[in-house]
Coordinates of C-alpha atoms and ligand atoms in Angstrom, one line a residue:
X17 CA -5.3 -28.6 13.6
X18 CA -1.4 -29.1 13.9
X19 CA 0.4 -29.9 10.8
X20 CA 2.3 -26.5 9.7
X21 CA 5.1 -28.5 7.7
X22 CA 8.9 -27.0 7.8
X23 CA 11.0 -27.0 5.3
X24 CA 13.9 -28.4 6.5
X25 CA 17.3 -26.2 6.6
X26 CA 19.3 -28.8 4.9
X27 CA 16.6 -27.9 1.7
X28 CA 16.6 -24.4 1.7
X29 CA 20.9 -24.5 1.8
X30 CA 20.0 -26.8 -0.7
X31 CA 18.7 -23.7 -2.5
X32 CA 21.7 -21.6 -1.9
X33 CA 23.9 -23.9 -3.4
X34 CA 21.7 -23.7 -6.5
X35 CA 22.1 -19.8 -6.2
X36 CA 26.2 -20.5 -5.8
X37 CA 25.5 -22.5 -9.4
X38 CA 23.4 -20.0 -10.8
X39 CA 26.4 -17.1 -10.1
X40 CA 29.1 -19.2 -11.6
X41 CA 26.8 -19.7 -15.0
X42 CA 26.0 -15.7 -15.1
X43 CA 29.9 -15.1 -14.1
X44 CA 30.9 -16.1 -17.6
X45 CA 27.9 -13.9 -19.3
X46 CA 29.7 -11.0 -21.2
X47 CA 27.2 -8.3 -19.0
X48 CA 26.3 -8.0 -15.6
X49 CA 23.5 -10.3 -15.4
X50 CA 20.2 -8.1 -14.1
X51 CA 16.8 -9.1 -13.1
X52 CA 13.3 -7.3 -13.4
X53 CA 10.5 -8.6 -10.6
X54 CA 7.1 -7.2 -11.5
X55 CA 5.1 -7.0 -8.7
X56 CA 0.9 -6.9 -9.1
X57 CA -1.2 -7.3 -6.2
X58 CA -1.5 -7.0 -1.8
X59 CA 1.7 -7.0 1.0
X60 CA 2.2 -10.8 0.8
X61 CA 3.4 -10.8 -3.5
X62 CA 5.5 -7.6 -1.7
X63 CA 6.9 -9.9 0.5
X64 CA 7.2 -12.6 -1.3
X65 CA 9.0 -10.8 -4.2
X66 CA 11.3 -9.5 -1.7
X67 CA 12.4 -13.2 -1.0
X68 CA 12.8 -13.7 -5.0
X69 CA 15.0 -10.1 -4.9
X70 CA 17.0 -12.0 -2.4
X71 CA 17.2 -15.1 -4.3
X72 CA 18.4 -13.6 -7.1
X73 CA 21.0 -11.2 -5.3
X74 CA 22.7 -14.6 -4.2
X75 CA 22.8 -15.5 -7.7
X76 CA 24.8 -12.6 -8.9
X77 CA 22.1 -11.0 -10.5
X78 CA 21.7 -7.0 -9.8
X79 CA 18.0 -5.2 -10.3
X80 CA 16.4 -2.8 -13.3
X81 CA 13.2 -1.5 -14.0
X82 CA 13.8 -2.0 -18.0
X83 CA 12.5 -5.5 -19.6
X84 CA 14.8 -5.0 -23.0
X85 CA 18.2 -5.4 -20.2
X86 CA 17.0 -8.1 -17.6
X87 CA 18.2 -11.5 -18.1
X88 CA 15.3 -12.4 -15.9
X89 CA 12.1 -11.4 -16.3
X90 CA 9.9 -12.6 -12.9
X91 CA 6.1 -11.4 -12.9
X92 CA 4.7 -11.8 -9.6
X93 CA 0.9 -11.8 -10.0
X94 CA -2.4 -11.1 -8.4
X95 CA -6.0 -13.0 -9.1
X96 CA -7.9 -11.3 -6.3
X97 CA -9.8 -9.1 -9.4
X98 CA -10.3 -9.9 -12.8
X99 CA -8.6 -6.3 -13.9
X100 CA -5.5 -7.6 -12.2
X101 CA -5.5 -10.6 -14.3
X102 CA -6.2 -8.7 -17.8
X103 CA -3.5 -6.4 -17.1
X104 CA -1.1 -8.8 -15.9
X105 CA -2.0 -11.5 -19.4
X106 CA -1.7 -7.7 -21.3
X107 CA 2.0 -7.4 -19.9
X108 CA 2.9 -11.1 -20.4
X109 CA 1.8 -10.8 -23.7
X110 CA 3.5 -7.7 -24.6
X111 CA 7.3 -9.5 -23.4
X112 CA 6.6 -11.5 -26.5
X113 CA 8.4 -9.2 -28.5
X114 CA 11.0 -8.2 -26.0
X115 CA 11.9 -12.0 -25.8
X116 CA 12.1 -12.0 -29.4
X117 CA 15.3 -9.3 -29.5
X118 CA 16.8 -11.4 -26.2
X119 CA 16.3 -14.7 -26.9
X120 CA 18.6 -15.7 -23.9
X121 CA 15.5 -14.1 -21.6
X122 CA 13.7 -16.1 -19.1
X123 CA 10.4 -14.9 -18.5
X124 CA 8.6 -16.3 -15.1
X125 CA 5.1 -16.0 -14.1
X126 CA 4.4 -17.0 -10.2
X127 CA 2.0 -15.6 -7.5
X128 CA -1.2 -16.6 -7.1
X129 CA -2.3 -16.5 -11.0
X130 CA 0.1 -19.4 -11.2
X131 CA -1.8 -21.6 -8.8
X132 CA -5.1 -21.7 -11.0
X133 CA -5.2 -24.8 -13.5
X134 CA -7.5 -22.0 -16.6
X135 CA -4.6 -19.7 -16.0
X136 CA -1.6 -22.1 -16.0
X137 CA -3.2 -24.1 -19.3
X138 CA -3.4 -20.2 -21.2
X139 CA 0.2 -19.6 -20.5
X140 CA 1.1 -22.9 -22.3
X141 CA -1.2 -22.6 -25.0
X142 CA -0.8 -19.3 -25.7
X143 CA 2.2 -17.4 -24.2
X144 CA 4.8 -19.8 -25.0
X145 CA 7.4 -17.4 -24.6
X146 CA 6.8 -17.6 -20.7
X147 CA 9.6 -20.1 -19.7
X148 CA 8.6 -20.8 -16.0
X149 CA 5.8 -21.3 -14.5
X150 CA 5.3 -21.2 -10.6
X151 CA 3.0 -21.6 -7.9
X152 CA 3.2 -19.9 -4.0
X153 CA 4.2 -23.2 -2.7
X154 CA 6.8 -23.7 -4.5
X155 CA 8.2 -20.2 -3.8
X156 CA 11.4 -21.5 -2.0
X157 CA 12.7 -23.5 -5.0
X158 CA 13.4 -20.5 -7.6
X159 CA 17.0 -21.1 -7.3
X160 CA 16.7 -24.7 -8.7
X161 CA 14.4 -23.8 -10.8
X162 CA 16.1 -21.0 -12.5
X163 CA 19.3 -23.3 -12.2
X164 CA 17.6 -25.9 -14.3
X165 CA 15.9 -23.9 -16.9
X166 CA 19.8 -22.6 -17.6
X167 CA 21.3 -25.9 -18.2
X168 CA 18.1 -28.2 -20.0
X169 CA 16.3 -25.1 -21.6
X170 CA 13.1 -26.6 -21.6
X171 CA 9.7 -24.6 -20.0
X172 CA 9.0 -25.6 -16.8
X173 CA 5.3 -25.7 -14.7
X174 CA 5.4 -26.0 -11.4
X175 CA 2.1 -25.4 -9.3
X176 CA 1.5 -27.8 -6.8
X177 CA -1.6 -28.1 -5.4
X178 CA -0.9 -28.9 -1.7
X179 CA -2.1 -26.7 1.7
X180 CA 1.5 -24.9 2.0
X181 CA 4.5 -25.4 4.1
X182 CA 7.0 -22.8 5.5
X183 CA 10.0 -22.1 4.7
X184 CA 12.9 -19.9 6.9
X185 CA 15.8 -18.5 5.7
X186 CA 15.7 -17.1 2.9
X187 CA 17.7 -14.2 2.0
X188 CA 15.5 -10.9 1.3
X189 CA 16.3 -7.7 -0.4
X190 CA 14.0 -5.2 0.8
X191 CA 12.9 -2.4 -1.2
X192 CA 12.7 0.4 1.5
X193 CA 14.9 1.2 4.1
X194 CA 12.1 2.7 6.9
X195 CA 9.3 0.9 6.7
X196 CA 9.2 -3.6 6.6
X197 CA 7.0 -6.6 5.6
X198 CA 7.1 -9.0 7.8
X199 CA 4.7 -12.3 7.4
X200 CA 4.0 -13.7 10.4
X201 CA 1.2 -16.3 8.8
X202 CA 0.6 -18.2 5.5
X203 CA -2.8 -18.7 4.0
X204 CA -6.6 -18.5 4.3
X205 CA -9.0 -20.7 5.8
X206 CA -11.9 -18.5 5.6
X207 CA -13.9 -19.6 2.0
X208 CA -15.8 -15.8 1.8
X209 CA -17.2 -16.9 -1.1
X210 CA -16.4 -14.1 -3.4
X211 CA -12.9 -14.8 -2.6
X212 CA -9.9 -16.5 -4.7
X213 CA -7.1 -16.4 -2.2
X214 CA -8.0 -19.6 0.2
X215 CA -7.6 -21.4 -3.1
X216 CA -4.7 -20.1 -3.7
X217 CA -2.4 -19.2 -1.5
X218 CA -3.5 -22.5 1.1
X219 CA -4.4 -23.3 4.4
X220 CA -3.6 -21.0 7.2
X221 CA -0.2 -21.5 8.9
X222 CA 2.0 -19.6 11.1
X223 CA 5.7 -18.9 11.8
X224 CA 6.9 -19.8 14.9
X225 CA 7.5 -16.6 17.7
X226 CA 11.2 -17.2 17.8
X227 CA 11.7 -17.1 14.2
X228 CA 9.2 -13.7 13.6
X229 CA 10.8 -12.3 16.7
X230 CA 14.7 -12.4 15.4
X231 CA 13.8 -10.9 11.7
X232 CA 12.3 -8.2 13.6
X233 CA 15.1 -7.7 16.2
X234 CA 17.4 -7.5 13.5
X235 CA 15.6 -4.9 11.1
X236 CA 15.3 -2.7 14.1
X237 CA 18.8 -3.4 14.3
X238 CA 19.5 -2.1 10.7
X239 CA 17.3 0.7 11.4
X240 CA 13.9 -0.1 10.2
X241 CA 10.8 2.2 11.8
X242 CA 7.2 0.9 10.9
X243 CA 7.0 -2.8 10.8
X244 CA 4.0 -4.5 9.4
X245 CA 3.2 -8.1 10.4
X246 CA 1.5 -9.6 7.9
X247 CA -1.6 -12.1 6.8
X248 CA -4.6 -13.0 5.1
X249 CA -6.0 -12.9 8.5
X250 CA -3.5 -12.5 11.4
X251 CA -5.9 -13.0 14.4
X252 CA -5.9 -16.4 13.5
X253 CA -2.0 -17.2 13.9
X254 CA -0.6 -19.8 16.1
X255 CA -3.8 -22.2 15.6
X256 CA -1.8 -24.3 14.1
X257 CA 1.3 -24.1 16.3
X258 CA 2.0 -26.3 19.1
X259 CA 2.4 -23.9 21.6
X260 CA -0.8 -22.2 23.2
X261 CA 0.1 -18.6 21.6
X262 CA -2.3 -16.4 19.6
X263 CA -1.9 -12.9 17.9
X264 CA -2.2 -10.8 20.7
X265 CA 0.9 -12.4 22.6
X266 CA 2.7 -12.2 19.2
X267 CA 1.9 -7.9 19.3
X268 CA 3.0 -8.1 22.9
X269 CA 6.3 -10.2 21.8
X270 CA 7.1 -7.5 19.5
X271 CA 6.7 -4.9 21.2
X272 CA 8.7 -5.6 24.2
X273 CA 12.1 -5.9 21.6
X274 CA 14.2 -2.6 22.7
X275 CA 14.1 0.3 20.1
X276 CA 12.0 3.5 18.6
X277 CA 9.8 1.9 15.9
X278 CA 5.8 0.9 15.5
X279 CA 4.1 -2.1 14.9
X280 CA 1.6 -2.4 12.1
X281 CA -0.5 -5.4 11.4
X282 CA -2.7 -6.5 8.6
X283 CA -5.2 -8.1 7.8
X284 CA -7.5 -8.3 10.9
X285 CA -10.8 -10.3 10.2
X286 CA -13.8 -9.0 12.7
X287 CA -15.0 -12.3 13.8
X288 CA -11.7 -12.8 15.1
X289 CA -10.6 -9.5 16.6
X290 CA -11.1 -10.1 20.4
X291 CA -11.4 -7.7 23.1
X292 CA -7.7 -9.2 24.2
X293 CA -6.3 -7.9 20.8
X294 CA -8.0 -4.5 21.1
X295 CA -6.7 -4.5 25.2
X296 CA -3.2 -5.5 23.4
X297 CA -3.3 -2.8 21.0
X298 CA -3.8 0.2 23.8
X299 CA -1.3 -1.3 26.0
X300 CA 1.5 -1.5 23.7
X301 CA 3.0 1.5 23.2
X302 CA 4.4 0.5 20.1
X303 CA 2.1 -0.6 18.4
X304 CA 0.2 2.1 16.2
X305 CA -3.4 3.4 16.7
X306 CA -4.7 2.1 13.9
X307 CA -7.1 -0.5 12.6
X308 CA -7.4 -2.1 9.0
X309 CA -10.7 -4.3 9.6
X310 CA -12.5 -5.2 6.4
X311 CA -16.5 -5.5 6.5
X312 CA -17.3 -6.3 3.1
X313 CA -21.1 -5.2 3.1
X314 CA -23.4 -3.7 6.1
X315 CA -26.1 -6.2 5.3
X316 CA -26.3 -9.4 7.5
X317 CA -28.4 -11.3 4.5
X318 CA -25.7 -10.9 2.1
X319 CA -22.9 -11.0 4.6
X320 CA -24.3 -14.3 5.2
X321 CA -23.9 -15.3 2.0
X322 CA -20.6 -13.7 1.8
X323 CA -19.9 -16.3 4.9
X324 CA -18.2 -13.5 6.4
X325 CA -19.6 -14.7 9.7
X326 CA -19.9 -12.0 11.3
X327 CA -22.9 -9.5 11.5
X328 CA -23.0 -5.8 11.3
X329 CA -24.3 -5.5 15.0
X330 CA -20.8 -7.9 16.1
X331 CA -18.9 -5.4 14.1
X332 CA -20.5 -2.3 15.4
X333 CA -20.0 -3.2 18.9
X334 CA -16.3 -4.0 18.5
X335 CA -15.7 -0.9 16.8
X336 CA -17.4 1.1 19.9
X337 CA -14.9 -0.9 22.2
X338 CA -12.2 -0.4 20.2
X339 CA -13.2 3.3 20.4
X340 CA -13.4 3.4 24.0
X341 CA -10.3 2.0 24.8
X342 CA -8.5 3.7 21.6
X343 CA -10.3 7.4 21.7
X344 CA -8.2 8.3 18.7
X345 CA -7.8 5.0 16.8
X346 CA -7.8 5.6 12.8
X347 CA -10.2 3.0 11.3
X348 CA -9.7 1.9 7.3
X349 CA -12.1 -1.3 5.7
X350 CA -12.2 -3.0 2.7
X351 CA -15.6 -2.8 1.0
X352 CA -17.5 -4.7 -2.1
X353 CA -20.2 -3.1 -3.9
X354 CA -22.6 -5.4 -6.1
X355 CA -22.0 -8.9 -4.8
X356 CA -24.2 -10.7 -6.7
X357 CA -27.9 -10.4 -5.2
X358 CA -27.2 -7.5 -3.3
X359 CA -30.2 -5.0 -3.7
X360 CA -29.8 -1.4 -3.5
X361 CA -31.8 -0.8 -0.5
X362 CA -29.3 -3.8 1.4
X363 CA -26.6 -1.9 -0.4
X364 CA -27.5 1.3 1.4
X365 CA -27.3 -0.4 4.9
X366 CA -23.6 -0.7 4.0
X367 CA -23.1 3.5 3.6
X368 CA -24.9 3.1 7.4
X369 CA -22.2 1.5 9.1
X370 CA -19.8 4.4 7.2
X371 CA -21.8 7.1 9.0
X372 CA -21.8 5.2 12.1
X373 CA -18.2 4.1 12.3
X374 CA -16.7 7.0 10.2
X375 CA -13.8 5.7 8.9
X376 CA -10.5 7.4 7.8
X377 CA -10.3 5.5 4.8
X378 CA -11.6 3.1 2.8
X379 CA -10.2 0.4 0.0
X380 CA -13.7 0.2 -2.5
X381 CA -14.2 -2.7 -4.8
X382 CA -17.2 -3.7 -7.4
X383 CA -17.6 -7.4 -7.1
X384 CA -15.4 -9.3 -9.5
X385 CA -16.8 -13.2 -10.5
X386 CA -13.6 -15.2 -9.8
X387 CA -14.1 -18.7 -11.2
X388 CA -14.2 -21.7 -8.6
X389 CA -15.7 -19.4 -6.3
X390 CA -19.3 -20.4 -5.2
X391 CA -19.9 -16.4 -5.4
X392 CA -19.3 -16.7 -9.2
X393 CA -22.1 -19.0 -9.6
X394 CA -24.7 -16.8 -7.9
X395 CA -27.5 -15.1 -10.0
X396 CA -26.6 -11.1 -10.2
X397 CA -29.3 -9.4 -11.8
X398 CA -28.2 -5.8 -11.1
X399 CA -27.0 -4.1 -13.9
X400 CA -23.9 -2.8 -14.3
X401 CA -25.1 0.8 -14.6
X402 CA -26.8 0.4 -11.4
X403 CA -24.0 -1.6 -9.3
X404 CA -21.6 1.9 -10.5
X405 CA -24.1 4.5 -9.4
X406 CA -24.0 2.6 -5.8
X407 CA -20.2 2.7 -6.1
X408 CA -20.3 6.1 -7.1
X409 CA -22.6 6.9 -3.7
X410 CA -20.3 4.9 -1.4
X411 CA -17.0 6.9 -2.2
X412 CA -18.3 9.9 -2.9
X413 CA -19.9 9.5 1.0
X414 CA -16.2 8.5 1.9
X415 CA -14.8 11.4 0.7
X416 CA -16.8 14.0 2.8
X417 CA -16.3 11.9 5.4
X418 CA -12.0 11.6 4.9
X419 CA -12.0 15.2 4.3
X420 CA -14.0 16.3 7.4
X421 CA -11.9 13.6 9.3
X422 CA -8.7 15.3 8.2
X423 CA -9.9 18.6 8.4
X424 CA -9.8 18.0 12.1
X425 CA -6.2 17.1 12.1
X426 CA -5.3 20.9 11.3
X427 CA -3.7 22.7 14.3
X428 CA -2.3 19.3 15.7
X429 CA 1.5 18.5 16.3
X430 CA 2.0 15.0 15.4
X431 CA 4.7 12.3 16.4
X432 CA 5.5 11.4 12.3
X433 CA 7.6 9.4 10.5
X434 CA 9.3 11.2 7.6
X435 CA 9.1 8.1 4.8
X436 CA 11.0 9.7 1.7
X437 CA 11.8 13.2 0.1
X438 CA 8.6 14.7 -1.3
X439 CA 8.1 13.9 -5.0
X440 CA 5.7 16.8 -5.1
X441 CA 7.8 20.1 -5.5
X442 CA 6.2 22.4 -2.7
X443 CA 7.2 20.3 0.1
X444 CA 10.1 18.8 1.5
X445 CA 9.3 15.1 2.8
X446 CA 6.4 12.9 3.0
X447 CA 5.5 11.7 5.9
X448 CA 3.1 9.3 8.4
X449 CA 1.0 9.9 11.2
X450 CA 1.1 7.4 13.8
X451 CA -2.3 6.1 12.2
X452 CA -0.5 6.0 9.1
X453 CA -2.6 9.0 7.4
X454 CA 0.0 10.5 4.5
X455 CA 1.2 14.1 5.7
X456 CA 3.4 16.3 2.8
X457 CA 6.0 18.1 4.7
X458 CA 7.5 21.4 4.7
X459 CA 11.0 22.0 6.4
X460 CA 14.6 21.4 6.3
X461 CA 17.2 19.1 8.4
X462 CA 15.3 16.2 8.6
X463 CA 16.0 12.7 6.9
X464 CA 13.7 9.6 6.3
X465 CA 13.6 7.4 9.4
X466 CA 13.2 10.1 11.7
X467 CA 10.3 10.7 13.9
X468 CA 9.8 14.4 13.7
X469 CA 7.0 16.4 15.4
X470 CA 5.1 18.0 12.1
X471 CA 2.5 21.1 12.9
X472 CA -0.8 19.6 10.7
X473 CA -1.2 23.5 8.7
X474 CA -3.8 22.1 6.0
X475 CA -5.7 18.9 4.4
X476 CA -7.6 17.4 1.7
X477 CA -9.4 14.5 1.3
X478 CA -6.8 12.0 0.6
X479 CA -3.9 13.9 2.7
X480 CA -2.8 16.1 5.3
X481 CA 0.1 18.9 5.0
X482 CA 2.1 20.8 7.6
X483 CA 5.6 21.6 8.8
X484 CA 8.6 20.4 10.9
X485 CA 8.2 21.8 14.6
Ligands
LIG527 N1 -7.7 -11.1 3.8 C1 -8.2 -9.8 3.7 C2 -8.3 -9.2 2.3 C3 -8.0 -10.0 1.1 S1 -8.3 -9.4 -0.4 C4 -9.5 -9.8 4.3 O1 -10.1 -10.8 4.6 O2 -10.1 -8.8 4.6 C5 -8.6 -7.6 -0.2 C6 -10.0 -7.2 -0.5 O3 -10.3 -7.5 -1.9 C7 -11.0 -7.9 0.2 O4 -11.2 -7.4 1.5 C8 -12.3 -7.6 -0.6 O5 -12.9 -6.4 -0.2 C9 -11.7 -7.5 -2.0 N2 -12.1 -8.7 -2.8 C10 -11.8 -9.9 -2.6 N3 -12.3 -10.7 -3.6 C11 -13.1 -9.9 -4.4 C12 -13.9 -10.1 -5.5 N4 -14.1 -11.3 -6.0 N5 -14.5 -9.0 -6.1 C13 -14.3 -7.8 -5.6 N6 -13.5 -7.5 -4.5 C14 -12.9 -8.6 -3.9
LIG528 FE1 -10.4 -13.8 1.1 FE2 -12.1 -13.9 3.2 FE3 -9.7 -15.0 3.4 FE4 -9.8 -12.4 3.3 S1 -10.7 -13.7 4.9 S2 -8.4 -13.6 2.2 S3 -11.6 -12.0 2.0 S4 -11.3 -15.7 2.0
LIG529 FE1 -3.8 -10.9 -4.9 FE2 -2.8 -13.1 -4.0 FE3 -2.7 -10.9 -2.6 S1 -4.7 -12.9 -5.1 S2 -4.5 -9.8 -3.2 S3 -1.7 -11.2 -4.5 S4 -2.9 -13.0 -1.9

């Protein structure tokens, strides 16, 4: 499977000239012309809304957190729940009024909300003050989008339906200044059938090296210390490259670029984590010792029907190699309590693998019917009541086991990377472990960026606390 399509660099300056357009429009405005992006969902709407930051810094526009002063309103949106979508139609719906005291506002909806026909057909029904309408795909074009809607004010839609393309070169404004996104692949071809993001967001496609390898030589450059590479599923990148290259030799690219940062990658899906990654991962010294690998259920019936592909044996063993070669790797998992047919009994074989593996942390869902999916068709008799108590089992198992697991950390001195000044009044800075475990610290002299050795004094179960060394 080769066909990753480029945009061509002649397009996307095409786009920059549109942002040159765009500036000379908002020059004549009588304010400053300022933009609000609304970010709901995972790392790649991060990402991606870093690209429409940067978009709209080339137009002149500068950045607020206040919906009555943006010119622009662009909500970036999430439809891997069904929460995220009520509370993202509840905020859409709520700009009605604000675009009714600035009726010069645009208001865009994109992400991947945008790229499902039910959704797309209730904004232009019903939220007819949303202006623009648009789809992943189609990311690359806000300038001429925007550009348009200025000078024929007309709504626009659009959401192609189409596998994806990429698209390099465009300008991002990141919002942190330590840690950085960067995607290394596009996409899902997986079809777990709970799942709304291979419809969505595509099929899977990757970046070539060169082009991953210069963003990251030149945030290292600009100072940047935790970089994550990100994907629906990064063990799968370069299948679709022409070169023979696969995730592994990507990690190994990275790490060999001169400077004092870590690697972080996500998302890693167990049937493709290979004995070569987990090699990878304790040979480079740079990348950290830690391990986001969703299981979803600890059930093989129902992770059949999940078509996860993988069993909970396969996943158990590669956890106890992992463990071998990474003694103190820290292990996090995405879990989802519920999915339709599940029984309680196969529900318990999930809090198993928790005791086995003993993870650090753990992202807990309830199953969430997302039409289209062949999950949402399923029969689910278990009742509501029910499916919560189970949830209600899982994390309360979690949390003894976070808190014993970070109760271990105390007495340590760890290598960590002070993030930000502390927003919580009794410390100084917060902090990361190399496995990325939160750490509130106490101590003066030090400034975000820094790696600083941090004596672990005391913990809970969601954090640890200590002081500079
Ligand atoms: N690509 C990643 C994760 C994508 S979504 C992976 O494969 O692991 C993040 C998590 O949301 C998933 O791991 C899953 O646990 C959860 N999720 C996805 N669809 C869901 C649904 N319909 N209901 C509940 N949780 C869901
Ligand atoms: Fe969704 Fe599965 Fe793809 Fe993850 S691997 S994004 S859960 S379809
Ligand atoms: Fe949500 Fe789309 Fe990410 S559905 S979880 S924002 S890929």
């Amino acid at each position: 499977m080769k066909r990753t399509t480029l945009i061509s660099p002649a397009d996307v300056d095409q786009q920059l000239e549109h942002c040159q357009a765009v500036a000379a429009l908002a020059a004549q405005w009588p304010d400053k012309p300022l933009a609000f992006v609304d970010t709901y969902g995972c790392q790649q709407n991060e990402a991606d809304s870093e690209r429409i930051r940067g978009y709209l810094a080339k137009m002149g526009f500068g950045f607020t957190d206040n919906e009555e002063e943006a010119r622009i309103i662009v909500i970036n949106t999430c439809a891997i729940r069904e929460h995220a979508e009520h509370r993202v139609f509840g905020n859409v719906g709520a700009l009605v009024h604000t675009k009714r005291r600035h009726p010069e506002q645009l208001i865009c909806l994109c992400g991947c909300m945008a790229q499902q026909p039910r959704v797309v057909q209730a904004i232009r029904e019903s939220y007819r003050h949303v202006d623009l309408v648009f789809g992943p795909h189609v990311l690359w074009k806000f300038p001429e989008m925007v550009h348009t809607l200025l000078t024929r004010r007309s709504r626009m839609f659009l959401t192609p339906d189409e596998p994806g393309s990429i698209a390099e070169g465009i300008p991002v404004v990141r919002q942190d200044r330590v840690r950085a996104w960067v995607s290394v692949m596009y996409g899902c071809n997986n079809f777990c059938s709970y799942c709304v993001v291979p419809y969505v967001r595509g099929r899977e496609r990757s970046r070539r090296q060169p082009d991953i390898l210069a963003e990251v030589r030149q945030l290292v450059e600009e100072g940047y210390k935790d970089i994550t590479l990100l994907g629906q599923n990064v063990n799968s990148y370069g299948r679709d490259l022409d070169e023979v290259t696969d995730f592994s030799d990507l990690l190994e690219a990275v790490n060999a670029i001169p400077g004092d940062f870590l690697i972080r990658f996500m998302t890693s899906h167990p049937k493709d984590a290979t004995q070569k990654l987990f090699e990878t991962m304790a040979r480079c010294e740079k990348v950290a010792p830690v391990l986001h690998l969703p299981f979803q259920a600890g059930n093989d019936r129902v992770l059949k029907v999940m078509n996860r592909r993988h069993t909970r044996g396969e996943y158990l063993e590669k956890i106890s190699r992992l463990k071998e070669l990474i003694p103190d790797i820290v292990l996090t998992s995405d879990i989802i309590v519920g999915f339709p047919g599940e029984t309680t009994r196969e529900f318990e074989d999930t809090l198993k693998v928790l005791e086995e593996v003993r993870f650090d942390a753990l992202f807990t869902f309830i199953f969430s019917p997302r039409p289209g999916t062949p999950a949402a068709e399923m029969d689910d008799p278990m009742p509501r009541e029910e499916k919560l108590a189970n949830f209600n089992r899982l994390t309360a198992l979690q949390d003894k086991i976070s808190e014993e697991k970070h109760a271990a950390y105390v007495g340590r001195t760890l290598r960590c990377l002070i993030d930000a000044p502390s927003d919580d009044a009794r410390y100084d800075f917060s902090a990361r472990t190399p496995g990325n475990r939160l750490v509130r610290v106490a101590g003066s002299g030090a400034r975000p960026g820094q790696f600083r050795d941090v004596r672990i004094t005391d913990s809970n179960k969601w954090s640890l606390s200590g002081e500079l060394v």
